[in-house]
Short mmCIF file of C-alpha atoms in Angstrom, two decimals:
data_model
loop_
_atom_site.label_atom_id
_atom_site.label_comp_id
_atom_site.label_asym_id
_atom_site.label_seq_id
_atom_site.Cartn_x
_atom_site.Cartn_y
_atom_site.Cartn_z
CA MET A 1220 80.84 6.70 -35.60
CA PHE A 1221 78.00 9.20 -36.81
CA SER A 1222 75.21 6.92 -35.33
CA ALA A 1223 76.69 7.64 -31.87
CA PHE A 1224 75.29 11.25 -32.16
CA HIS A 1225 71.81 10.07 -32.85
CA GLY A 1226 69.35 11.13 -30.09
CA VAL A 1227 71.90 12.68 -27.79
CA GLU A 1228 70.66 15.64 -25.83
CA TRP A 1229 72.94 18.53 -26.43
CA SER A 1230 73.73 21.34 -24.04
CA LEU A 1231 76.45 23.97 -23.47
CA GLY A 1232 77.85 21.86 -20.53
CA TYR A 1233 77.90 18.48 -22.40
CA VAL A 1234 79.57 19.95 -25.37
CA SER A 1235 82.03 21.46 -23.36
CA LEU A 1236 82.62 18.28 -21.40
CA LEU A 1237 83.29 16.38 -24.66
CA LEU A 1238 85.49 19.05 -25.82
CA TRP A 1239 87.54 18.99 -22.57
CA VAL A 1240 87.95 15.05 -23.20
CA VAL A 1241 89.43 15.65 -26.51
CA VAL A 1242 91.62 18.35 -25.22
CA ILE A 1243 93.03 16.42 -22.31
CA THR A 1244 93.49 13.15 -24.37
CA THR A 1245 94.95 14.77 -27.51
CA TYR A 1246 96.70 17.82 -26.50
CA ALA A 1247 95.77 19.20 -29.98
CA LEU A 1248 94.38 22.58 -28.74
CA PRO A 1249 95.44 24.58 -25.86
CA ILE A 1250 92.00 25.55 -24.57
CA GLY A 1251 91.51 23.13 -21.55
CA ASP A 1252 90.66 26.04 -19.06
CA LEU A 1253 88.51 27.61 -21.83
CA VAL A 1254 86.16 24.80 -22.37
CA MET A 1255 86.22 23.80 -18.55
CA GLY A 1256 84.79 27.42 -18.02
CA GLY A 1257 82.11 26.75 -20.51
CA ALA A 1258 81.32 23.38 -18.82
CA LEU A 1259 81.03 24.97 -15.49
CA ILE A 1260 78.66 27.80 -16.90
CA GLY A 1261 76.54 25.12 -18.44
CA LEU A 1262 76.16 23.45 -15.28
CA LEU A 1263 74.39 26.37 -13.95
CA PHE A 1264 71.52 25.81 -16.53
CA GLU A 1265 70.87 22.11 -15.36
CA LYS A 1266 67.74 21.44 -13.57
CA ARG A 1267 69.19 19.88 -10.69
CA MET A 1268 72.87 19.27 -9.42
CA ARG A 1269 73.87 15.90 -8.04
CA VAL A 1270 76.94 15.35 -5.74
CA PRO A 1271 77.10 11.49 -5.45
CA GLY A 1272 79.00 9.93 -2.45
CA PHE A 1273 82.25 9.12 -4.22
CA LEU A 1274 82.38 12.88 -5.49
CA ALA A 1275 81.67 14.10 -1.91
CA CYS A 1276 84.61 11.86 -0.70
CA PHE A 1277 86.77 13.26 -3.45
CA GLY A 1278 85.66 16.78 -2.10
CA ALA A 1279 86.72 15.73 1.52
CA PHE A 1280 90.20 14.27 -0.12
CA PHE A 1281 90.76 17.86 -1.59
CA VAL A 1282 89.92 19.76 1.61
CA TRP A 1283 92.43 17.59 3.54
CA SER A 1284 95.10 18.15 0.98
CA LEU A 1285 94.12 21.85 1.15
CA MET A 1286 94.70 21.80 4.96
CA GLY A 1287 98.23 20.24 4.51
CA LEU A 1288 99.24 23.55 2.65
CA ALA A 1289 99.48 25.25 6.02
CA GLY A 1290 102.25 22.89 7.31
CA THR A 1291 104.10 21.96 4.20
CA ALA A 1292 107.65 22.77 3.82
CA TYR A 1293 107.08 23.27 0.02
CA PRO A 1294 104.16 25.83 -0.35
CA ALA A 1295 104.67 26.93 -4.02
CA VAL A 1296 104.73 23.40 -5.24
CA VAL A 1297 101.76 22.31 -3.35
CA ARG A 1298 99.50 25.29 -3.88
CA GLU A 1299 99.93 24.84 -7.70
CA GLU A 1300 99.07 21.20 -7.41
CA ILE A 1301 96.15 21.86 -5.00
CA ILE A 1302 94.72 24.22 -7.72
CA THR A 1303 95.01 21.46 -10.41
CA LEU A 1304 93.17 19.00 -7.97
CA GLY A 1305 90.47 21.64 -7.41
CA LYS A 1306 89.95 21.74 -11.19
CA ILE A 1307 89.83 17.90 -11.27
CA TRP A 1308 87.00 17.95 -8.74
CA LEU A 1309 85.08 20.56 -10.74
CA ILE A 1310 85.26 18.81 -14.04
CA GLY A 1311 84.05 15.70 -11.97
CA LEU A 1312 81.15 17.66 -10.76
CA VAL A 1313 80.19 18.51 -14.30
CA ALA A 1314 80.74 15.26 -15.67
CA VAL A 1315 78.46 13.42 -13.27
CA ASN A 1316 75.84 15.92 -14.03
CA MET A 1317 76.24 15.82 -17.88
CA LEU A 1318 76.36 12.12 -18.23
CA SER A 1319 72.68 12.05 -17.39
CA THR A 1320 71.52 9.61 -20.31
CA PRO A 1321 72.75 6.51 -21.65
CA LYS A 1322 73.24 8.21 -25.01
CA ARG A 1323 75.40 10.82 -23.57
CA LEU A 1324 77.61 8.24 -21.94
CA ARG A 1325 77.80 6.24 -25.18
CA LEU A 1326 79.02 9.15 -27.24
CA LEU A 1327 81.59 10.14 -24.57
CA LEU A 1328 82.95 6.63 -24.49
CA PHE A 1329 83.36 6.67 -28.20
CA VAL A 1330 84.80 10.17 -28.28
CA PHE A 1331 87.30 9.18 -25.55
CA LEU A 1332 88.35 5.77 -27.36
CA VAL A 1333 88.84 7.34 -30.59
CA CYS A 1334 90.77 10.24 -29.44
CA PHE A 1335 93.19 7.92 -27.63
CA ALA A 1336 93.48 5.60 -30.52
CA LEU A 1337 94.24 8.57 -33.01
CA TYR A 1338 96.63 10.43 -30.71
CA PRO A 1339 98.74 8.51 -28.10
CA ALA A 1340 98.07 5.11 -29.47
CA ARG A 1341 98.60 5.97 -33.12
CA GLY A 1342 101.65 8.14 -32.24
CA ALA A 1343 103.31 5.57 -30.09
CA LEU A 1344 103.09 2.94 -32.64
CA PHE A 1345 104.24 5.13 -35.46
CA ASN A 1346 107.23 6.23 -33.11
CA TYR A 1347 107.99 2.68 -32.49
CA PHE A 1348 107.45 1.02 -35.88
CA LEU A 1349 108.24 3.79 -38.24
CA ALA A 1350 110.37 6.52 -36.89
CA GLY A 1351 112.31 3.93 -34.78
CA TYR A 1352 111.90 6.32 -31.64
CA ALA A 1353 111.76 4.72 -28.27
CA LEU A 1354 112.97 4.96 -24.67
CA PHE A 1355 115.55 2.10 -24.37
CA GLY A 1356 113.30 0.09 -26.61
CA ARG A 1357 110.05 1.16 -24.81
CA ALA A 1358 107.16 2.61 -26.68
CA LEU A 1359 105.96 6.41 -25.86
CA TRP A 1360 104.52 9.36 -27.41
CA ASN A 1361 104.68 12.89 -25.79
CA TYR A 1362 103.11 15.11 -23.11
CA ILE A 1363 102.08 12.74 -20.38
CA TYR A 1364 102.33 9.83 -22.49
CA ALA A 1365 106.09 10.33 -22.79
CA ASN A 1366 106.38 8.22 -19.52
CA PRO A 1367 105.82 4.61 -20.87
CA ASN A 1368 104.62 3.51 -17.48
CA ASP A 1369 101.81 6.08 -17.50
CA LEU A 1370 101.12 5.30 -21.30
CA ALA A 1371 100.48 1.50 -20.36
CA ALA A 1372 98.33 2.39 -17.28
CA LEU A 1373 96.03 4.77 -19.29
CA ALA A 1374 95.82 2.12 -22.10
CA LEU A 1375 94.30 -0.31 -19.67
CA LEU A 1376 91.41 2.25 -19.08
CA GLN A 1377 90.85 2.42 -22.97
CA LEU A 1378 91.04 -1.42 -23.11
CA SER A 1379 88.02 -1.68 -20.65
CA THR A 1380 86.07 0.71 -22.87
CA ALA A 1381 86.87 -1.23 -26.16
CA VAL A 1382 85.76 -4.65 -24.55
CA GLY A 1383 82.57 -3.02 -23.09
CA LEU A 1384 81.54 -1.38 -26.42
CA TYR A 1385 82.05 -4.82 -28.06
CA VAL A 1386 79.53 -6.54 -25.92
CA THR A 1387 76.90 -3.74 -26.14
CA GLU A 1388 77.14 -2.42 -29.78
CA ARG A 1389 74.91 -4.13 -32.48
CA SER A 1390 76.91 -2.89 -35.45
CA ARG A 1391 79.18 -5.20 -37.05
CA LEU A 1392 81.62 -2.20 -37.94
CA TYR A 1393 81.64 -1.11 -34.29
CA LYS A 1394 82.36 -4.69 -33.11
CA LEU A 1395 85.06 -5.04 -35.41
CA GLY A 1396 86.36 -1.65 -34.31
CA ALA A 1397 86.31 -2.73 -30.72
CA ILE A 1398 88.18 -5.96 -31.33
CA ALA A 1399 90.88 -3.94 -33.38
CA SER A 1400 91.19 -1.35 -30.40
CA SER A 1401 91.41 -4.27 -27.93
CA ALA A 1402 94.22 -5.93 -29.99
CA VAL A 1403 96.19 -2.72 -30.49
CA LEU A 1404 95.82 -1.51 -27.03
CA THR A 1405 96.99 -4.78 -25.62
CA LEU A 1406 99.99 -4.47 -28.06
CA LEU A 1407 100.74 -1.00 -26.93
CA ILE A 1408 100.87 -2.03 -23.29
CA VAL A 1409 103.25 -4.75 -24.17
CA LEU A 1410 105.45 -2.49 -26.36
CA THR A 1411 105.95 0.08 -23.44
CA GLN A 1412 107.56 -2.67 -21.49
CA SER A 1413 106.03 -1.28 -18.32
CA ARG A 1414 106.19 -4.17 -15.74
CA ALA A 1415 103.34 -2.25 -13.84
CA GLY A 1416 101.36 -2.08 -16.98
CA PHE A 1417 101.84 -5.76 -17.75
CA ILE A 1418 100.86 -6.94 -14.30
CA GLY A 1419 97.65 -4.74 -14.46
CA LEU A 1420 97.08 -6.24 -17.90
CA VAL A 1421 97.40 -9.86 -16.71
CA SER A 1422 95.07 -9.11 -13.76
CA PHE A 1423 92.53 -7.74 -16.54
CA GLY A 1424 92.99 -10.87 -18.51
CA VAL A 1425 92.58 -13.29 -15.66
CA LEU A 1426 89.42 -11.32 -14.29
CA PHE A 1427 88.03 -11.28 -17.77
CA LEU A 1428 88.34 -14.86 -18.23
CA VAL A 1429 86.92 -15.65 -14.70
CA GLY A 1430 83.86 -13.37 -15.10
CA HIS A 1431 83.14 -14.02 -18.69
CA ARG A 1432 79.69 -15.79 -19.13
CA LYS A 1433 80.94 -17.59 -22.20
CA LYS A 1434 84.41 -19.08 -21.43
CA GLY A 1435 84.99 -20.53 -24.93
CA GLN A 1436 84.45 -17.18 -26.43
CA ALA A 1437 86.60 -15.53 -23.73
CA VAL A 1438 89.60 -17.77 -24.32
CA ALA A 1439 89.40 -17.30 -28.00
CA GLY A 1440 89.51 -13.49 -27.44
CA LEU A 1441 92.52 -13.82 -25.35
CA ILE A 1442 94.21 -15.89 -27.82
CA VAL A 1443 93.76 -13.47 -30.60
CA VAL A 1444 94.92 -10.47 -28.69
CA ALA A 1445 98.01 -12.53 -27.16
CA ALA A 1446 98.77 -13.54 -30.68
CA VAL A 1447 99.02 -9.94 -31.95
CA ALA A 1448 101.16 -9.10 -29.10
CA ILE A 1449 103.53 -12.05 -29.53
CA MET A 1450 103.71 -11.47 -33.31
CA PHE A 1451 104.76 -7.63 -33.00
CA ALA A 1452 106.38 -7.41 -29.75
CA PRO A 1453 110.29 -7.74 -29.69
CA SER A 1454 111.96 -10.37 -27.37
CA SER A 1455 113.41 -7.65 -25.23
CA ALA A 1456 109.82 -6.94 -24.05
CA TRP A 1457 109.28 -10.66 -22.85
CA GLU A 1458 112.79 -10.48 -21.19
CA ARG A 1459 112.07 -7.61 -19.23
CA PHE A 1460 108.81 -9.07 -18.04
CA ALA A 1461 110.49 -12.30 -17.38
CA GLY A 1462 112.54 -10.26 -14.70
CA LEU A 1463 109.32 -10.03 -12.58
CA ARG A 1464 110.02 -13.56 -11.23
CA PHE A 1465 112.79 -12.00 -9.03
CA MET A 1466 110.54 -9.40 -7.47
CA GLY A 1467 109.49 -11.64 -4.52
CA SER A 1468 112.64 -11.19 -2.73
CA THR A 1469 114.81 -8.29 -1.49
CA GLU A 1470 117.79 -10.32 -2.02
CA THR A 1471 116.98 -10.91 -5.73
CA ILE A 1472 115.24 -7.62 -6.80
CA ALA A 1473 118.54 -6.26 -8.24
CA GLN A 1474 118.31 -9.05 -10.90
CA MET A 1475 114.95 -7.83 -12.37
CA ASP A 1476 116.69 -5.52 -15.01
CA GLU A 1477 120.17 -4.64 -15.92
CA GLU A 1478 119.59 -0.84 -15.56
CA GLY A 1479 118.82 -1.31 -11.92
CA SER A 1480 115.29 0.41 -11.94
CA ALA A 1481 113.74 -2.12 -9.75
CA GLU A 1482 116.36 -1.97 -7.11
CA GLN A 1483 116.06 2.11 -7.18
CA ARG A 1484 112.24 1.72 -6.70
CA PHE A 1485 112.73 -0.41 -3.78
CA GLU A 1486 115.10 2.03 -2.13
CA ILE A 1487 112.81 4.89 -2.81
CA TRP A 1488 109.97 3.03 -1.17
CA LYS A 1489 112.37 2.79 1.86
CA THR A 1490 112.87 6.61 1.71
CA ALA A 1491 108.99 7.04 1.40
CA GLY A 1492 108.55 4.89 4.66
CA HIS A 1493 110.76 7.44 6.51
CA ILE A 1494 108.85 10.48 5.07
CA ILE A 1495 105.53 8.70 6.15
CA ALA A 1496 106.86 7.87 9.51
CA ASP A 1497 107.69 11.59 10.04
CA HIS A 1498 104.55 13.08 8.54
CA PRO A 1499 101.60 10.80 9.19
CA LEU A 1500 98.80 13.36 9.52
CA PHE A 1501 98.92 15.61 6.75
CA GLY A 1502 102.04 14.26 4.73
CA VAL A 1503 104.44 16.48 3.08
CA GLY A 1504 102.00 18.31 0.96
CA TRP A 1505 100.12 17.17 -2.22
CA GLY A 1506 102.48 16.94 -5.11
CA ALA A 1507 105.55 17.79 -3.12
CA TYR A 1508 106.90 14.08 -2.93
CA PRO A 1509 109.97 14.51 -5.17
CA GLU A 1510 111.11 17.58 -3.06
CA ALA A 1511 110.73 15.68 0.19
CA ASN A 1512 112.60 12.67 -1.56
CA ALA A 1513 115.52 14.93 -2.39
CA ARG A 1514 115.54 16.20 1.24
CA TYR A 1515 115.54 12.66 2.69
CA ALA A 1516 117.79 11.12 0.15
CA PRO A 1517 120.21 13.69 -1.25
CA VAL A 1518 122.64 12.92 -4.33
CA ASN A 1519 125.62 12.67 -2.08
CA ASP A 1520 127.19 9.57 -3.64
CA PRO A 1521 126.92 9.29 -7.51
CA SER A 1522 126.76 5.51 -7.12
CA SER A 1523 123.94 5.67 -4.74
CA VAL A 1524 120.28 4.46 -6.01
CA ASN A 1525 118.82 7.25 -4.01
CA LEU A 1526 118.76 9.84 -6.57
CA GLY A 1527 117.37 13.04 -5.00
CA ALA A 1528 114.04 14.44 -6.59
CA ARG A 1529 112.49 11.01 -7.45
CA ASP A 1530 109.07 10.02 -7.56
CA THR A 1531 107.62 7.17 -5.24
CA HIS A 1532 106.79 4.71 -8.09
CA SER A 1533 103.56 3.77 -6.04
CA THR A 1534 100.39 5.52 -6.08
CA TYR A 1535 99.37 4.31 -2.60
CA LEU A 1536 102.70 5.14 -0.88
CA ASN A 1537 102.69 8.58 -2.85
CA VAL A 1538 99.15 9.57 -1.69
CA LEU A 1539 100.09 8.42 1.95
CA ALA A 1540 103.25 10.35 1.76
CA VAL A 1541 101.83 13.53 0.67
CA THR A 1542 98.26 13.51 2.47
CA GLY A 1543 98.96 11.25 5.49
CA PHE A 1544 96.85 8.44 6.51
CA PRO A 1545 93.54 10.30 6.53
CA GLY A 1546 94.37 11.44 3.08
CA LEU A 1547 94.83 7.79 1.90
CA ALA A 1548 91.64 6.71 3.68
CA PHE A 1549 89.57 9.35 1.74
CA PHE A 1550 91.40 8.44 -1.56
CA LEU A 1551 90.67 4.71 -1.02
CA ALA A 1552 87.21 5.27 0.02
CA MET A 1553 86.43 7.46 -3.01
CA ILE A 1554 87.56 4.41 -5.20
CA GLY A 1555 85.89 1.84 -3.20
CA MET A 1556 82.51 3.47 -3.23
CA VAL A 1557 82.53 3.54 -7.03
CA LEU A 1558 83.63 -0.16 -7.36
CA LEU A 1559 80.97 -1.26 -4.68
CA GLN A 1560 78.20 0.65 -6.58
CA ALA A 1561 79.24 -0.86 -9.85
CA GLN A 1562 79.10 -4.45 -8.31
CA ARG A 1563 75.72 -3.78 -7.00
CA ALA A 1564 74.44 -2.55 -10.12
CA ARG A 1565 76.01 -5.25 -12.16
CA ARG A 1566 74.23 -8.05 -10.02
CA ALA A 1567 71.02 -5.92 -10.00
CA ILE A 1568 70.88 -5.98 -13.87
CA GLN A 1569 72.30 -9.26 -14.69
CA ALA A 1570 69.10 -11.43 -15.40
CA VAL A 1571 67.47 -8.50 -17.55
CA ALA A 1572 70.41 -6.87 -19.31
CA PRO A 1573 73.33 -9.23 -19.23
CA GLU A 1574 75.37 -7.29 -21.89
CA ARG A 1575 75.11 -4.19 -19.86
CA ALA A 1576 76.13 -6.02 -16.71
CA ASP A 1577 79.15 -7.31 -18.73
CA GLN A 1578 80.01 -3.62 -19.91
CA ILE A 1579 79.90 -2.60 -16.12
CA TYR A 1580 82.01 -5.41 -15.33
CA TYR A 1581 84.80 -4.58 -17.97
CA ALA A 1582 84.84 -0.86 -16.93
CA GLN A 1583 85.54 -2.24 -13.49
CA LEU A 1584 88.31 -4.46 -14.63
CA GLY A 1585 90.00 -1.40 -16.48
CA LEU A 1586 89.93 0.28 -13.12
CA ILE A 1587 91.18 -2.65 -11.12
CA GLY A 1588 93.90 -3.24 -13.67
CA PHE A 1589 94.83 0.36 -13.35
CA LEU A 1590 94.84 0.22 -9.62
CA VAL A 1591 97.01 -2.85 -9.72
CA ALA A 1592 99.53 -1.11 -11.90
CA GLY A 1593 99.40 1.71 -9.49
CA ILE A 1594 101.11 -0.54 -6.99
CA PHE A 1595 104.38 0.14 -8.87
CA GLY A 1596 103.59 3.54 -10.51
CA SER A 1597 102.24 6.88 -9.28
CA TYR A 1598 98.96 7.71 -10.93
CA ALA A 1599 96.90 9.56 -8.42
CA LYS A 1600 97.56 13.10 -10.07
CA LEU A 1601 96.57 11.58 -13.66
CA THR A 1602 93.09 13.11 -14.58
CA PHE A 1603 92.23 10.08 -16.39
CA LEU A 1604 91.75 8.27 -13.06
CA TYR A 1605 88.88 10.52 -11.82
CA LEU A 1606 87.37 10.61 -15.28
CA GLN A 1607 87.20 6.81 -15.16
CA LEU A 1608 85.66 6.92 -11.68
CA VAL A 1609 82.92 8.97 -13.13
CA ILE A 1610 82.47 6.73 -16.01
CA VAL A 1611 82.07 3.65 -13.96
CA TRP A 1612 79.62 5.43 -11.69
CA ALA A 1613 77.52 6.99 -14.40
CA MET A 1614 77.49 3.51 -16.35
CA SER A 1615 76.26 1.88 -13.12
CA GLU A 1616 73.53 4.37 -12.32
CA LEU A 1617 72.17 4.69 -15.97
CA HIS A 1618 72.19 1.01 -16.54
CA VAL A 1619 69.98 0.35 -13.50
CA ARG A 1620 67.89 3.30 -14.00
CA THR A 1621 67.23 2.12 -17.57
CA TYR A 1622 67.04 -1.52 -17.31
CA LEU A 1623 65.77 -2.07 -13.93
CA HIS A 1624 63.46 0.85 -13.05
CA GLY A 1625 62.60 1.58 -16.80
CA ALA A 1626 63.47 5.36 -16.28
#
């Protein structure tokens, strides 16, 4: 781990960024705003400031959401959520400027992965196997990780980092650590019994196999992580995932699970459709969907699946409902710009630096798996999404600059 610090260019802004990653991942220290302030001060000392296209698009998304504040019926809620969104944009500005060298990016990836492994991943596994603490048999930790669906989606992002470090690191110890991390993160996703996370994981695995240059090695890797998951995951997890076969029809969706969560989600999606139809331009306000759902679907009948202040359980329906069609367009454009740049960078360096091209590919897969899971979960407010966009963008830019232009 200590070799990851070798040759890193230190600055107030970069150190603050690393501390911010530690804080938001571990919740060990309540100093998020403090280190963010240090990061912004450090940004002032940088020689030049970059605002890449995807971050400008993020800024447009923020401005559009801010404009929606004027017409929302829930100003108090939206105002607070808008402030948080603005903070995320600022930290994104810091990150794209601080991740200016390959060694800075490498260290951040190590810190991010280690913090996730030592806190939410370790905590959730200890809860599950040692303390016997779970949510209806589903693994979880605390803070934002207390939602098994969110924990599974965030683990997908870390899985892409672990696989990427395996192909780029030379140290045998680091490679073994990356293999262990990949197996543990896969197991964690399965233990959450998140169907959204499982679909994202399957998407990751299929694309991993399709895009891997050495198919035999890819198959062996998938067999190893699958064996770990099968060995330690309970039968209830596989029974829950088996219910996905009923998701293709509205007539059978109630059979997906005994607790009726899939049927509830479908009803909430229908409510979201009504909200979108009534607020197509600015939506109901960033972060105000639960309040709008409660207004459109009040709890009048205890047996009804319309249960008041509920989430959309869909990132895209959520963004559409709270920011309107223009807001969704900005949101998707932001993500699309990063994925397109990554694709171009990967193709550009494939011949000269195949391992680095693979690392970009796996970072893409983590983001894609997360986005696939986002069809069935609301992740637009998770800070880690935007940090992953910065990581994929920085990785693409730095690898092209280093291995194609020699800068």
